mmCIF file of C-alpha atoms in Angstrom:
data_model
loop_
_atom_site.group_PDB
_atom_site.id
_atom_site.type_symbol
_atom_site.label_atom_id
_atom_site.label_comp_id
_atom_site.label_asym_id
_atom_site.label_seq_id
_atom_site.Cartn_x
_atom_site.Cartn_y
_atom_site.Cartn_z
ATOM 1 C CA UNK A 1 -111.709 35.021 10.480
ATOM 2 C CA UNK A 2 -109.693 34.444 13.997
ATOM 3 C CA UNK A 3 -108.256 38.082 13.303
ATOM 4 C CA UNK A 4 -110.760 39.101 12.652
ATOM 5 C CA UNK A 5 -112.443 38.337 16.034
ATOM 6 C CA UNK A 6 -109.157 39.257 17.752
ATOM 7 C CA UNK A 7 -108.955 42.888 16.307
ATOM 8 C CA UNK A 8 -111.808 43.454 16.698
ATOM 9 C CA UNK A 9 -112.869 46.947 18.609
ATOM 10 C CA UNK A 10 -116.385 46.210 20.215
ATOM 11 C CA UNK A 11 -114.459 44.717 23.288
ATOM 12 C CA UNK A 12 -116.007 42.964 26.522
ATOM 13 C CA UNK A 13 -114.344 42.595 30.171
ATOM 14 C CA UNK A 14 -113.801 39.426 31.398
ATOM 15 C CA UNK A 15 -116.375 37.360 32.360
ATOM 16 C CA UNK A 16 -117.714 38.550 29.846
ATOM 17 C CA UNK A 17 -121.922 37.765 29.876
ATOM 18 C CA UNK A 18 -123.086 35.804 26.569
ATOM 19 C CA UNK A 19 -126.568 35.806 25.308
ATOM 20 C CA UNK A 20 -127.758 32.804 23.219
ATOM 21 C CA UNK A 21 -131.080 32.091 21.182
ATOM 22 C CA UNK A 22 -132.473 29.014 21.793
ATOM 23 C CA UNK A 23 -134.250 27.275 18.508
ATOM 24 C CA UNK A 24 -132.042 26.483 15.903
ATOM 25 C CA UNK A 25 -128.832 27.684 18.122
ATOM 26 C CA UNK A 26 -128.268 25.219 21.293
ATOM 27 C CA UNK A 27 -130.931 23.137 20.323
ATOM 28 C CA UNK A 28 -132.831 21.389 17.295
ATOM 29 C CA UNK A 29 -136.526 21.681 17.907
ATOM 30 C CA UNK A 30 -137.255 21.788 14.360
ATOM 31 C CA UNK A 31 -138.670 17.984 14.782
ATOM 32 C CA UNK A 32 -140.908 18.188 17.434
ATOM 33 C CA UNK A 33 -142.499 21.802 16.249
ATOM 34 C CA UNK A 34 -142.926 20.596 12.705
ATOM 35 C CA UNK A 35 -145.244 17.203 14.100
ATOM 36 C CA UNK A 36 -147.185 19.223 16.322
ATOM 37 C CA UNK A 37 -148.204 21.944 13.173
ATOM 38 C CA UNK A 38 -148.987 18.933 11.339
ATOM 39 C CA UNK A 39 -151.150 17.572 13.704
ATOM 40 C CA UNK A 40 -152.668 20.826 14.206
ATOM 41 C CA UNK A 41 -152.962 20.847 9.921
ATOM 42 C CA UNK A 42 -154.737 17.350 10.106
ATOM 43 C CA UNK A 43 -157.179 18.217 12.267
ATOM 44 C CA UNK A 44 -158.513 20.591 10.066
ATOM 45 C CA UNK A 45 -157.886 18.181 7.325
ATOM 46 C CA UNK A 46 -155.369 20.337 5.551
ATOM 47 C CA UNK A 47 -152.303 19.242 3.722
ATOM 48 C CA UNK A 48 -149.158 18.763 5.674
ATOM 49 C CA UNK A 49 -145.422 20.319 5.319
ATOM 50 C CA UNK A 50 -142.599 18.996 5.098
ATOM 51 C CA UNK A 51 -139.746 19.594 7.628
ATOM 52 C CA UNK A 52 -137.909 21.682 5.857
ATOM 53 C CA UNK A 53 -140.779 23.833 5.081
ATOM 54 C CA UNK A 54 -141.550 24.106 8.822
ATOM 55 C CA UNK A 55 -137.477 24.805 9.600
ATOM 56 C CA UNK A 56 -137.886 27.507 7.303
ATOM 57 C CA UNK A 57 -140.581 29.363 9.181
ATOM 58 C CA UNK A 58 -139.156 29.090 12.878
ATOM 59 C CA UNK A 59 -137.408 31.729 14.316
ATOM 60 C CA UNK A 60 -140.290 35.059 14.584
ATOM 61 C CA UNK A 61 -141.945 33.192 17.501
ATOM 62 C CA UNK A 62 -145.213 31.341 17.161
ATOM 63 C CA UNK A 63 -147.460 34.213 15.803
ATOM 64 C CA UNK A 64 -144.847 34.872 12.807
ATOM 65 C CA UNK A 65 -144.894 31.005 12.425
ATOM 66 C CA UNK A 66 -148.381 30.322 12.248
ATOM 67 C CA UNK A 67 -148.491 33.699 9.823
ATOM 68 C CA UNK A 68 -146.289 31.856 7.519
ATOM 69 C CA UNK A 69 -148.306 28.610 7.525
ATOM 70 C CA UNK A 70 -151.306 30.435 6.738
ATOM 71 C CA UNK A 71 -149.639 32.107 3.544
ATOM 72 C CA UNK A 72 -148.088 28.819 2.474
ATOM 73 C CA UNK A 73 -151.924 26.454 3.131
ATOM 74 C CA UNK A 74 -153.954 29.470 1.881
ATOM 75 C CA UNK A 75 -155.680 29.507 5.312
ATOM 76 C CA UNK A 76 -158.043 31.725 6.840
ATOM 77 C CA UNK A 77 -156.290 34.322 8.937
ATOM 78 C CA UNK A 78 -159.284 34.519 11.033
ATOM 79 C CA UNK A 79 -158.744 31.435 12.503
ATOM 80 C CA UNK A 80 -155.165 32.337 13.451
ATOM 81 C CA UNK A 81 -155.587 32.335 17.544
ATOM 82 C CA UNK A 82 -157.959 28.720 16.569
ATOM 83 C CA UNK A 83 -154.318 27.251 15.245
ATOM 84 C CA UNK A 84 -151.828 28.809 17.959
ATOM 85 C CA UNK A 85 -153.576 27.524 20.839
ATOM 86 C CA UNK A 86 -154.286 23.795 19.264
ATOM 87 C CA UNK A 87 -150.342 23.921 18.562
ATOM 88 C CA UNK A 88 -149.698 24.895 22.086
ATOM 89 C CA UNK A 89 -151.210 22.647 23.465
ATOM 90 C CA UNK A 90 -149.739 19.869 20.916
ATOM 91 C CA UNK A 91 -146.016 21.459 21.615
ATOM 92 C CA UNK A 92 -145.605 22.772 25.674
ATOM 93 C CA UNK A 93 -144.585 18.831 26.063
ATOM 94 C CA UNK A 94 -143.197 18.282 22.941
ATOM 95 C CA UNK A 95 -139.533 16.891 23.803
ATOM 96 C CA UNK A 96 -139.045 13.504 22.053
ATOM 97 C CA UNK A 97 -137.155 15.023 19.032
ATOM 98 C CA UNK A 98 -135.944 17.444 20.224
ATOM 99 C CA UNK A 99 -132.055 17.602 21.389
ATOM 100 C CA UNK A 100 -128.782 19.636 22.065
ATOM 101 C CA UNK A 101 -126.925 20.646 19.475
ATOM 102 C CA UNK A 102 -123.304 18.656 19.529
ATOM 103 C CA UNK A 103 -120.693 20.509 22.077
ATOM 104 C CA UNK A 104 -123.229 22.450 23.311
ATOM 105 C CA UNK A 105 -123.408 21.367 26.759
ATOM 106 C CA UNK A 106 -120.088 21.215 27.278
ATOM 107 C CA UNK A 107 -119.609 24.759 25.949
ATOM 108 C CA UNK A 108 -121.982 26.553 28.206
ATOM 109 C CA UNK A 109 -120.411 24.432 31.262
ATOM 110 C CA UNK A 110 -116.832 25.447 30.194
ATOM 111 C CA UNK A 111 -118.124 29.382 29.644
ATOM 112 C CA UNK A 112 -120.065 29.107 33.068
ATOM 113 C CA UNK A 113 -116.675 27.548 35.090
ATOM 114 C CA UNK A 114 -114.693 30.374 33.560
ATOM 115 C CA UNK A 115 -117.569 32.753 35.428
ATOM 116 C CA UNK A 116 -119.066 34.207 32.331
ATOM 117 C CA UNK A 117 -122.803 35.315 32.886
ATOM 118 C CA UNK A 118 -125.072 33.075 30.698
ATOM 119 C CA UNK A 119 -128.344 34.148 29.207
ATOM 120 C CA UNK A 120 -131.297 33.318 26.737
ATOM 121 C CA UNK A 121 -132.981 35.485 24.607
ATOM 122 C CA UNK A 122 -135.482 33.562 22.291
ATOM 123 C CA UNK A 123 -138.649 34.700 20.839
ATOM 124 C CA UNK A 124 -140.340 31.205 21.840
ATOM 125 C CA UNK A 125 -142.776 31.474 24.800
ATOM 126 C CA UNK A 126 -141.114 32.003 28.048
ATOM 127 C CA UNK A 127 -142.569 28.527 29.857
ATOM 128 C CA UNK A 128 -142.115 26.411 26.890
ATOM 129 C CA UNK A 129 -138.175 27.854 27.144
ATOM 130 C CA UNK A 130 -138.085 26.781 30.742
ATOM 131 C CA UNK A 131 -139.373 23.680 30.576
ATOM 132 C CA UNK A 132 -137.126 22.829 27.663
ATOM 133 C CA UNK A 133 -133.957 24.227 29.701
ATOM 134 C CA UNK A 134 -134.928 22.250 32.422
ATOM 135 C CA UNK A 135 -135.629 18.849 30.351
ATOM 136 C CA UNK A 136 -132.078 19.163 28.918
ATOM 137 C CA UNK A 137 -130.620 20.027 32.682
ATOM 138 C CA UNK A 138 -129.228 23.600 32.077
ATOM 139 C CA UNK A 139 -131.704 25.753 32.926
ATOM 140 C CA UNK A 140 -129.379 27.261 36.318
ATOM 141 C CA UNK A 141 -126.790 27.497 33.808
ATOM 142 C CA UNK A 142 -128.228 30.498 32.832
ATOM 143 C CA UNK A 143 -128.883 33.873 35.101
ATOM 144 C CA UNK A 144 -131.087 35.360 32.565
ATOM 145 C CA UNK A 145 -134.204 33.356 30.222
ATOM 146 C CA UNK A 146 -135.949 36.218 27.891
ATOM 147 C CA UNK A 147 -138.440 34.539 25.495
ATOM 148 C CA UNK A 148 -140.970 35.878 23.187
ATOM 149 C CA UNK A 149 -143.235 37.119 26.178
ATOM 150 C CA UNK A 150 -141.523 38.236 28.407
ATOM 151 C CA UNK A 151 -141.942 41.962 26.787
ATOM 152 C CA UNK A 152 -143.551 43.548 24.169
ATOM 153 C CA UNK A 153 -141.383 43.252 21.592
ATOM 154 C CA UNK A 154 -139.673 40.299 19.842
ATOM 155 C CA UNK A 155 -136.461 40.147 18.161
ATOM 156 C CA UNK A 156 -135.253 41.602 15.742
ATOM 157 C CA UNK A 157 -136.229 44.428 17.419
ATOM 158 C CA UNK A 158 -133.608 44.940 20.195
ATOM 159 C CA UNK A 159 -136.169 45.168 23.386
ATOM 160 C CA UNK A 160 -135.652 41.424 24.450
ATOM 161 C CA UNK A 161 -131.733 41.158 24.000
ATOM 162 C CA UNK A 162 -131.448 44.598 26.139
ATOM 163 C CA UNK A 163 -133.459 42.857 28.824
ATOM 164 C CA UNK A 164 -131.723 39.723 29.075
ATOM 165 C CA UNK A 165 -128.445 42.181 28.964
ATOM 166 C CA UNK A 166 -129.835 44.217 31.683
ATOM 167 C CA UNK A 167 -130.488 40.677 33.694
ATOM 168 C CA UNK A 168 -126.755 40.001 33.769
ATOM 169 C CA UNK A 169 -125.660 43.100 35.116
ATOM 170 C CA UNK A 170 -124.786 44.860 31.194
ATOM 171 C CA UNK A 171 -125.414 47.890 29.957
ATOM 172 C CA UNK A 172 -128.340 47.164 27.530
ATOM 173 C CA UNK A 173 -127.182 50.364 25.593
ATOM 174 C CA UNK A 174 -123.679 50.126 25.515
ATOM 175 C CA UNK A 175 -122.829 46.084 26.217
ATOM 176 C CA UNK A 176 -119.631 45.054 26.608
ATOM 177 C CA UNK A 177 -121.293 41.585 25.800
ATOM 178 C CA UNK A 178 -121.982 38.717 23.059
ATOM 179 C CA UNK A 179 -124.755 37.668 21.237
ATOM 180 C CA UNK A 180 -124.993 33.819 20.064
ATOM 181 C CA UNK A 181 -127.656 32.887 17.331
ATOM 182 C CA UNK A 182 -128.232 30.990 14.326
ATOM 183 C CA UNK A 183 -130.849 33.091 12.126
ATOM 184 C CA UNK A 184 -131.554 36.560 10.360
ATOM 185 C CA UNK A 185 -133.622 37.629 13.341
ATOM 186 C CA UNK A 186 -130.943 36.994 15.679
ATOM 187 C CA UNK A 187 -128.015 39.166 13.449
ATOM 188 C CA UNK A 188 -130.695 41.911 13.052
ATOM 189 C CA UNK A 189 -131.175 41.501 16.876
ATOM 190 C CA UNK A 190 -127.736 41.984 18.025
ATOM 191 C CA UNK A 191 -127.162 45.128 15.354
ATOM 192 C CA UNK A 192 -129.844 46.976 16.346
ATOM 193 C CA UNK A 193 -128.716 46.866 19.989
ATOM 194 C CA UNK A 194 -125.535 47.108 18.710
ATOM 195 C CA UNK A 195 -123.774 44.213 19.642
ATOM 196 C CA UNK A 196 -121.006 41.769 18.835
ATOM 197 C CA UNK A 197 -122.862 38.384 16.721
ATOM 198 C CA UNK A 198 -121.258 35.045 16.474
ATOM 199 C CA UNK A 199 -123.447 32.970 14.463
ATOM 200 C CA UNK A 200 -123.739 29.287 14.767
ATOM 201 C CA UNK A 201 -123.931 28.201 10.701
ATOM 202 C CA UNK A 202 -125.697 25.012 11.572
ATOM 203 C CA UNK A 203 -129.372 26.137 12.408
ATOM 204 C CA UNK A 204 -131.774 27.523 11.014
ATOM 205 C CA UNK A 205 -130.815 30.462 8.707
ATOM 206 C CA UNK A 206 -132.067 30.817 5.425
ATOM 207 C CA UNK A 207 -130.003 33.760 4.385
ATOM 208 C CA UNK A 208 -126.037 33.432 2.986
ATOM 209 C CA UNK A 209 -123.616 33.781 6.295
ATOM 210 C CA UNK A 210 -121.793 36.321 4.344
ATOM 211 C CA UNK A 211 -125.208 38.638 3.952
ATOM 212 C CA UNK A 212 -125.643 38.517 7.666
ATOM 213 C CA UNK A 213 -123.812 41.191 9.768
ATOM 214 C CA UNK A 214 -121.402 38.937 12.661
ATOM 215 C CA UNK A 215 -118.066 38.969 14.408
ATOM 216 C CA UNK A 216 -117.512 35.416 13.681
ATOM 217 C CA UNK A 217 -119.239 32.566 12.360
ATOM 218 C CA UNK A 218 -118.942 28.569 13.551
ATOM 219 C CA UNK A 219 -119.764 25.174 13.047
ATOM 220 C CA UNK A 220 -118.595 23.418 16.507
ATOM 221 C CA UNK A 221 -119.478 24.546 19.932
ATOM 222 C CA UNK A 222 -116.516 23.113 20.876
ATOM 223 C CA UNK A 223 -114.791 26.184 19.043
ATOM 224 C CA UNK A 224 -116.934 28.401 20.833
ATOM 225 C CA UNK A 225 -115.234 29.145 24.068
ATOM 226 C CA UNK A 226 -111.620 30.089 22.433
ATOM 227 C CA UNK A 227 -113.751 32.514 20.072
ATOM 228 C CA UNK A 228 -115.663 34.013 23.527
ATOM 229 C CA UNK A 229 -111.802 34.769 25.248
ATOM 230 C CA UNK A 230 -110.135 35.811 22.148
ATOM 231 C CA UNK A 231 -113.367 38.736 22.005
ATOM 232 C CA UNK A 232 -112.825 39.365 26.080
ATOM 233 C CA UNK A 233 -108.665 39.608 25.066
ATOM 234 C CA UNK A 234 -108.786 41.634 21.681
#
């Protein structure tokens, strides 16, 4: 898979700016948003999911997550904007269980030192991404935070990832860039730009690695910096 990554053709000149989602890719949030739609569920007396259940529906942003719930409870759709803004409210201070992934710290600290341009591109709500950022003390890391409001659109369709490329100084049409994410929204994200993907294998995604379109997958943040220079050296 290394030679992959190092013949590749879709270069990028050094520094070269990296984009990373945020749920399910540098951090695990699945805790914290899974007890705060089961409190929301409770209060309307409703039966609970499980975690797994929950992990399975994060990644489309809030609306797409709620949709989901409401398929899987049977729930009235009507009541939709009732059960986003309860959860909101439940989840823009919801921190306890959430944390970094392993490595990842010291991988965006490493990328940053070697002068690569960080940035975010998540379909969660912009202020809940801040505040998380800044909880976890690498929020100036980055010199770019997209999230699921900050335009129209929301991943996959390529809109947010072009912004946060524009907000390093890339081309958002032709990026000589990288895309980091866990999930299927994030590899149809960085395709329809088109972009190099290196998916972290250890979030979120329900679909086989080997379905998704990527550069390179990984396992260890700590790998992730050699796989970033090998992409700015091919």
């Amino acid at each position: 898979m290394l030679d992959k990554v190092e013949n590749c053709m879709n270069v990028c000149l050094a520094p070269c700016p990296v984009v990373f989602d945020l749920d399910g890719t540098l951090i695990n949030s699945a805790p914290d948003i899974h007890g705060c739609v089961n409190a929301v569920l409770g209060q309307h007396g409703t039966p609970l999911l499980t975690l797994d259940q929950v992990r399975s529906f994060i990644g489309g942003g809030v609306d797409v997550l709620w949709q989901k719930i409401i398929a899987a409870r049977e729930l009235e759709d009507a009541k939709k904007p009732d059960y986003i803004a309860a959860f909101m409210t439940c989840y823009q201070d919801a921190t306890q269980l959430t944390h970094l992934f392993p490595g990842v710290e010291d991988a965006l600290q490493t990328l940053a030192d070697r002068g690569h341009p960080l940035g975010i591109c998540t379909n969660k709500p912009l202020a809940v991404t801040r505040a998380i950022l800044a909880h976890f003390g690498i929020l100036d890391l980055f010199g770019c935070v997209i999230g699921g409001d900050s335009v129209p659109e929301r991943k996959p369709h390529p809109a947010p990832l072009r912004a946060a490329l524009q907000g390093l100084g890339a081309d958002p049409r032709q990026p000589r860039a990288l895309y980091v994410g866990d999930s299927e929204f994030d590899a149809a994200c960085a395709a329809a730009v088109p972009m190099p993907f290196l998916i972290y294998t250890e979030g979120y995604r329900q679909t086989p690695v080997g379905e998704l379109p990527h550069l390179a997958p990984f396992d260890d943040f700590a790998r992730l910096p050699a796989l970033v220079e090998m992409q700015t050296a091919a």
